[in-house]
XYZ file of N, CA and C in Angstrom:
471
model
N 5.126 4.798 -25.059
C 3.873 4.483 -24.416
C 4.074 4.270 -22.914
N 4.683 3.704 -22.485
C 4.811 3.764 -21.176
C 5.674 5.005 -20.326
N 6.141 5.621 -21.054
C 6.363 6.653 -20.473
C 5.461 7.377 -19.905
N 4.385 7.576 -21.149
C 2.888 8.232 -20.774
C 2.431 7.580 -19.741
N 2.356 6.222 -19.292
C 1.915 5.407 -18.448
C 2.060 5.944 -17.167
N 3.700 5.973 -16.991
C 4.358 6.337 -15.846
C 4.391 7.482 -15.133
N 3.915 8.520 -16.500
C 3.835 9.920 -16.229
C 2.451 10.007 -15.673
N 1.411 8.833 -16.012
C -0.165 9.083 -15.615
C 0.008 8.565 -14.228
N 0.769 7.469 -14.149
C 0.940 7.458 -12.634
C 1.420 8.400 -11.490
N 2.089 8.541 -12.242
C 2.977 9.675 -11.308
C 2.293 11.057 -10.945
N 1.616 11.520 -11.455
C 0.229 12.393 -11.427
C -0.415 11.896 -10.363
N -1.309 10.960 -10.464
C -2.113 10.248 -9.785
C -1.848 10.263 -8.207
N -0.453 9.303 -8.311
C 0.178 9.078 -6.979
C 0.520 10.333 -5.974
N 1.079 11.437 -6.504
C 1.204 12.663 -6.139
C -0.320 13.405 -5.674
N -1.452 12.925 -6.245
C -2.665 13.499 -5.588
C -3.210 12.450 -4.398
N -3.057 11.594 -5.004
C -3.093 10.672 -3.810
C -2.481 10.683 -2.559
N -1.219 10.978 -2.549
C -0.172 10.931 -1.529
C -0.978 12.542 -0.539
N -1.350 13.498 -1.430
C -1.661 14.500 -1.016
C -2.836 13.952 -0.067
N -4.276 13.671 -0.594
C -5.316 12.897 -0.144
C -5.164 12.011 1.535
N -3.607 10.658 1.256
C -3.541 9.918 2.024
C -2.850 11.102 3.276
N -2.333 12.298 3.313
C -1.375 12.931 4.104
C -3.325 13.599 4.975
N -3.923 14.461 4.457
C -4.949 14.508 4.513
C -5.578 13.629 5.680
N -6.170 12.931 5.261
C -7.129 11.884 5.836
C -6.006 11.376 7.380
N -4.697 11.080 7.082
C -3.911 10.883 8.089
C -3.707 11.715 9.382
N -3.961 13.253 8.928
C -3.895 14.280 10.082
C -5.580 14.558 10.570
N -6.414 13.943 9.650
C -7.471 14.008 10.543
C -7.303 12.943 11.440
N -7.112 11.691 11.322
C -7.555 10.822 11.914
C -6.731 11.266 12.920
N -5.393 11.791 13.435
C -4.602 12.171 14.417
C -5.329 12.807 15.453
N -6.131 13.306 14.658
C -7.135 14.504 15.401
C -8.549 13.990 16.103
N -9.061 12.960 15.270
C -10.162 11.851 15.513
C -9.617 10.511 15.036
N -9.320 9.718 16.069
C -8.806 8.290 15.320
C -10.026 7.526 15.297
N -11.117 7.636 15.518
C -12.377 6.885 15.070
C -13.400 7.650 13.814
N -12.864 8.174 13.506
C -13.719 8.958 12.043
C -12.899 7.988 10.791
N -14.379 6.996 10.744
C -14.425 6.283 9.842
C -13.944 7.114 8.406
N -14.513 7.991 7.706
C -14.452 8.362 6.303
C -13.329 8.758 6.317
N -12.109 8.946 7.081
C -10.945 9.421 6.951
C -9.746 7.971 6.748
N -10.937 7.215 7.576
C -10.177 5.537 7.505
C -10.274 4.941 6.281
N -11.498 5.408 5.920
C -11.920 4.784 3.901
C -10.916 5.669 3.167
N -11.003 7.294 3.635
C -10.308 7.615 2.430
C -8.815 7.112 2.277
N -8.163 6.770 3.586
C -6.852 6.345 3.386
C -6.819 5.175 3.269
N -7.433 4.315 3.157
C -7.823 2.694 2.527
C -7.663 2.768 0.961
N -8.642 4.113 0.525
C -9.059 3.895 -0.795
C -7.796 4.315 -1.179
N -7.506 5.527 -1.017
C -5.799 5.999 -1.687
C -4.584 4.957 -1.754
N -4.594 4.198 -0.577
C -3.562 3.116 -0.564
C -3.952 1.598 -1.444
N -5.250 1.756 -1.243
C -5.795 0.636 -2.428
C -5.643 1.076 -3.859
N -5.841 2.339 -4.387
C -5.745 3.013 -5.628
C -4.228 2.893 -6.528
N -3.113 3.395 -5.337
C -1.931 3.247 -4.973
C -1.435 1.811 -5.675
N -1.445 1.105 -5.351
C -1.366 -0.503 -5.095
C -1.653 -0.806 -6.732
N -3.502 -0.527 -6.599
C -3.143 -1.260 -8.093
C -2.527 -0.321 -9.187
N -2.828 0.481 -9.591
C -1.953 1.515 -10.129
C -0.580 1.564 -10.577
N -0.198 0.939 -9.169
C 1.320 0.341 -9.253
C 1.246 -1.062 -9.742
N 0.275 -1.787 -9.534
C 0.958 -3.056 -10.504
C 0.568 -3.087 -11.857
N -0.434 -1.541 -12.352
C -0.960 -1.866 -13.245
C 0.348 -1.025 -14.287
N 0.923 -0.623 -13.964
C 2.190 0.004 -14.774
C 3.147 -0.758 -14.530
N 3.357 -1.565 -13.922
C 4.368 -2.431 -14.190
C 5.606 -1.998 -12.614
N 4.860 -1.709 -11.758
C 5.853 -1.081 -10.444
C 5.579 -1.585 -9.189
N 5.985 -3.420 -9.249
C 5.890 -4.166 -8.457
C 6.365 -3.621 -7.137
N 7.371 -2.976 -6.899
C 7.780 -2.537 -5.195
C 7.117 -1.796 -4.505
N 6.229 -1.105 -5.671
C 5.382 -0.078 -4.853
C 3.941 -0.715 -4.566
N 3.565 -1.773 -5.499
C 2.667 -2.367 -5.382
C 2.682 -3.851 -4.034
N 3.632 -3.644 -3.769
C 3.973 -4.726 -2.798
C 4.250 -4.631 -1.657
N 4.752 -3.512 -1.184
C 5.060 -2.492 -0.537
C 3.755 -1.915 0.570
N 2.571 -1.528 -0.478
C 1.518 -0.364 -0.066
C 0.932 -1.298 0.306
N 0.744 -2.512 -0.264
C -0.097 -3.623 0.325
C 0.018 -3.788 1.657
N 1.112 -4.156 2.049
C 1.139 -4.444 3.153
C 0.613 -3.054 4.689
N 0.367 -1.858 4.165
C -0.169 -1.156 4.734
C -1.479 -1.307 4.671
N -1.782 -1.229 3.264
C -2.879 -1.505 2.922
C -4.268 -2.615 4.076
N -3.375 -3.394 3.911
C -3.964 -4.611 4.682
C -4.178 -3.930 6.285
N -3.120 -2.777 6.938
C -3.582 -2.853 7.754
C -4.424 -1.754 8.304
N -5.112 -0.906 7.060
C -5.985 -0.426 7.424
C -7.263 -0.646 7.350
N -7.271 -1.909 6.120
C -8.369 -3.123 6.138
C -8.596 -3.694 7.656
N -8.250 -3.735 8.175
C -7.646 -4.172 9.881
C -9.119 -2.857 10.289
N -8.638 -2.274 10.542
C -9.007 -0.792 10.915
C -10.599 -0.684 10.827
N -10.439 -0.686 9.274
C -11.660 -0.829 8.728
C -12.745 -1.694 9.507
N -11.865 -3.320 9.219
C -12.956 -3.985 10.014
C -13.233 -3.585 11.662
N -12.502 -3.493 11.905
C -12.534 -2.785 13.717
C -11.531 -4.059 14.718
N -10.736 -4.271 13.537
C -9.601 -5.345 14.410
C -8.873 -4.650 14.826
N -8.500 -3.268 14.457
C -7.362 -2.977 14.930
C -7.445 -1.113 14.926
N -6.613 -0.710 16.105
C -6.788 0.598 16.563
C -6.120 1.714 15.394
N -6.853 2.734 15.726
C -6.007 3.858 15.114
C -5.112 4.219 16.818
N -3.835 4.363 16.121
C -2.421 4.833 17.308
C -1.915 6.178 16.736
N -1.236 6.617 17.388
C -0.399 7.836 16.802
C 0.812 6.687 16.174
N 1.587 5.410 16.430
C 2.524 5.244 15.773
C 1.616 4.305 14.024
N 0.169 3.969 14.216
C 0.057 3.760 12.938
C 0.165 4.666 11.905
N -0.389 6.220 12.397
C -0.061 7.330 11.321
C 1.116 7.335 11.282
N 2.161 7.632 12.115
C 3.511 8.167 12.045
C 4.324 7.190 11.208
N 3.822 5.438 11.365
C 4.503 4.456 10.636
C 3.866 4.887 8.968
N 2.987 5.414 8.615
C 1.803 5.623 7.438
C 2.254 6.456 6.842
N 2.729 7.757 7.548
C 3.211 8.897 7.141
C 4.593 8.960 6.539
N 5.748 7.820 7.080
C 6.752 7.778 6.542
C 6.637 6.739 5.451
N 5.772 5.850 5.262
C 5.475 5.164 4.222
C 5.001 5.911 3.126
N 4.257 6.647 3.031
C 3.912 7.842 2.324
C 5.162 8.756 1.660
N 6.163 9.030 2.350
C 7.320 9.696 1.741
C 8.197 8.165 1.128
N 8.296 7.169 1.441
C 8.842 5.946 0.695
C 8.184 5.692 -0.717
N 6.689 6.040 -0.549
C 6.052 5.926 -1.608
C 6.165 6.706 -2.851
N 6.345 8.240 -2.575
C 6.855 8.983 -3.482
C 8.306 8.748 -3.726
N 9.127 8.795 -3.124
C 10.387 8.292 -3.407
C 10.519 6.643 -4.885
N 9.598 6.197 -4.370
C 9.987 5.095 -5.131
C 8.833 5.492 -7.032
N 7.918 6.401 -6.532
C 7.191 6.364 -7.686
C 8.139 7.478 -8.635
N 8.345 8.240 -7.957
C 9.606 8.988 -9.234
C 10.790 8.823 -9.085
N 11.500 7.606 -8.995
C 12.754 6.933 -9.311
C 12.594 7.103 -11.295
N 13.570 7.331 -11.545
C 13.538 6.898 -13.060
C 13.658 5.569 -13.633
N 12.878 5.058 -14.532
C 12.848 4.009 -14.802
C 13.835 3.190 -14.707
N 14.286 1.615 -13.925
C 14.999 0.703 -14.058
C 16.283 1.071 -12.564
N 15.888 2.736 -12.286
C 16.721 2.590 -10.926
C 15.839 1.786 -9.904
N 16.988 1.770 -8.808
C 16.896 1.160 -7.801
C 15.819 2.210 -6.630
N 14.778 1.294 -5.946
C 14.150 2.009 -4.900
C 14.671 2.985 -3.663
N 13.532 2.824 -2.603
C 14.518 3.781 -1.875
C 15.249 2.706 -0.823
N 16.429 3.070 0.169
C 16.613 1.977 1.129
C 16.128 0.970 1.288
N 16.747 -0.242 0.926
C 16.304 -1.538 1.315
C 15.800 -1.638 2.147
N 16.299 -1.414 3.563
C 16.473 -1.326 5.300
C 15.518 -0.737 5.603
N 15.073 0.647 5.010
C 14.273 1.479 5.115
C 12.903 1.036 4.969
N 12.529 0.575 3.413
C 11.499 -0.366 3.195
C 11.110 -1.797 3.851
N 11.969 -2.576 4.195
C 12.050 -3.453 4.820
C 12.003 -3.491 6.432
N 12.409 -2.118 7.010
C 11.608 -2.049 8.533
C 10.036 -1.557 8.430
N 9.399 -0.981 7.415
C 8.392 -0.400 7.221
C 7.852 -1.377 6.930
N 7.995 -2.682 6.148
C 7.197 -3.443 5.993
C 6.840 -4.658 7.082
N 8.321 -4.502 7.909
C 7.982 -5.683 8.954
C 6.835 -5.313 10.353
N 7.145 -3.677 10.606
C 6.040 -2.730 10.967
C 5.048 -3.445 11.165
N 4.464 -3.029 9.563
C 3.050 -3.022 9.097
C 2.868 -4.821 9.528
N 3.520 -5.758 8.966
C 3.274 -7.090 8.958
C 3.287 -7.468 10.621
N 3.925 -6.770 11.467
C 3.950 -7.248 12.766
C 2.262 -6.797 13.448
N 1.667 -6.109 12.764
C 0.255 -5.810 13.288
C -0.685 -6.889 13.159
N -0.725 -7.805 11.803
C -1.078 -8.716 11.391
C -1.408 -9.350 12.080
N -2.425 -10.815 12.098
C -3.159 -11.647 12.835
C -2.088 -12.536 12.264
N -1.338 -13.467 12.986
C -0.418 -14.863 12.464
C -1.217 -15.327 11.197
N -0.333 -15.978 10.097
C -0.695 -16.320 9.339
C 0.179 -17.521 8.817
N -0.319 -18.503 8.498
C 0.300 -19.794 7.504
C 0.245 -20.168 6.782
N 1.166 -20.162 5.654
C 1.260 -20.222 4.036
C 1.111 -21.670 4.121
N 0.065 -21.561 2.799
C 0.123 -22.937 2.649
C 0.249 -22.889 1.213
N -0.555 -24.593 0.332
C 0.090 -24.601 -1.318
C -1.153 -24.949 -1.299
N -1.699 -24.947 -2.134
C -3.195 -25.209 -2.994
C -2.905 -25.319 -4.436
N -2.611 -26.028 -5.231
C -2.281 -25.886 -6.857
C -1.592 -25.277 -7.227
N -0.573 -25.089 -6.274
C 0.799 -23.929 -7.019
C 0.114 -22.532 -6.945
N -0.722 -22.131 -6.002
C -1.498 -20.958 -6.083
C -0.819 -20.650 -4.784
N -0.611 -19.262 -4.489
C -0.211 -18.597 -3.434
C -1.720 -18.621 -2.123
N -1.548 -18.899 -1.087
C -2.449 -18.636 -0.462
C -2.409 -18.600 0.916
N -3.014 -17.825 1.781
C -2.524 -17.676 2.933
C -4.036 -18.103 4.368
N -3.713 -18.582 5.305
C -5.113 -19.493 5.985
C -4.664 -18.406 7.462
N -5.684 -17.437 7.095
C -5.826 -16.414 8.718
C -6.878 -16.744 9.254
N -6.997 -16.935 10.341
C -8.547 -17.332 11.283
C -9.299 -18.505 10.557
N -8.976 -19.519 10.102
C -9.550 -20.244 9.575
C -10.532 -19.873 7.914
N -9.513 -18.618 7.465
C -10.246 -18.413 6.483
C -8.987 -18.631 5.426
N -9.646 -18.881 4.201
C -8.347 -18.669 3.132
C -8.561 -17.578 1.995
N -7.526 -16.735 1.653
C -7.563 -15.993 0.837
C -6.233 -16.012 -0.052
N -6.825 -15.708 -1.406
C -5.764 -16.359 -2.368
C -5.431 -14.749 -2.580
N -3.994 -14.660 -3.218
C -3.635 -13.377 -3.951
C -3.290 -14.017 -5.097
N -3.670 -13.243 -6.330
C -3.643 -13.366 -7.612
C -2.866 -12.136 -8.284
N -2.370 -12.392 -9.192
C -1.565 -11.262 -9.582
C -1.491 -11.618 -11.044
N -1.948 -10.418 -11.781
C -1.890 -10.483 -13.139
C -1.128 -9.486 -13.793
N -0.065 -9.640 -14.776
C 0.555 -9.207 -15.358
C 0.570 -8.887 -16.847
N -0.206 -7.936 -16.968
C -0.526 -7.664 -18.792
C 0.900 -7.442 -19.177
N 1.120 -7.652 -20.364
C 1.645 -7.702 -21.495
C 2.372 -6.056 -21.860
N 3.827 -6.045 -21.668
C 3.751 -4.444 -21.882
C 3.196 -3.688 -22.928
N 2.778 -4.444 -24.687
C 2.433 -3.698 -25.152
C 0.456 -3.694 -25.642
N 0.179 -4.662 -23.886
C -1.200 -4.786 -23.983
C -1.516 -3.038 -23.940
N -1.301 -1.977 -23.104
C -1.977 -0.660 -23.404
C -1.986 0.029 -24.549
């Protein structure tokens, strides 16, 4: 069963990745054409859960943090650059890399993933973790937003 899972992902992600490459060379071309900003929002949001919904926390943890910063975008906090695609675009080949690893190997470059994510996180508005009930939560601009993370059961599908 989860093979099938992995194999539905892996489908998915591969049209997606196609989609997010897409929407990325338009915006190169127009960095204010909104529907190219949704579609690579939505693919990297799709991405994300997808990945945690099969059980593929790195990729789901990973895209987020891009994720977030085209939520950025979205809202109009933050610019389209040639180095946000170019940082997007190699995240995009990390992404496939890590979605057809075979089960239980190891991702791609630590170093690799881990400059890509400090990237993306260095765009970010400062943020300060705080504790609320043993709940993860983070206080940006005087707002708080919790992340929740749910983990079905492998033989919930």
């Amino acid at each position: 069963m989860i093979d099938k899972i992995l194999e539905t992902f892996r489908e998915e992600v591969d049209e997606l990745l196609v989609e997010l490459e897409n929407s990325l060379l338009e915006l190169e071309e127009n960095p204010a054409d909104a529907e190219a900003v949704d579609s690579v929002f939505r693919a990297l949001h799709t991405i994300k859960g997808s990945g945690a919904m099969a059980g593929l926390d790195q990729i789901s943890n990973f895209v987020h943090e891009i994720e977030t910063a085209f939520e950025l975008v979205r809202d109009g906090e933050l610019q389209v650059t040639r180095d946000l695609i170019n940082q997007t675009l190699a995240a995009k080949d990390v992404i496939k890399t890590l979605a057809h690893l075979p089960e239980g190997a190891s991702g791609a470059e630590p170093e690799e993933v881990a400059e890509i994510v400090q990237w993306f996180k260095a765009l970010l508005p400062e943020a300060e973790e705080t504790e609320d009930a043993g709940e993860e939560a983070l206080v940006v601009s005087g707002a708080t937003t919790f992340r929740i993370r749910f983990r079905p059961a492998p033989d919930m599908f």
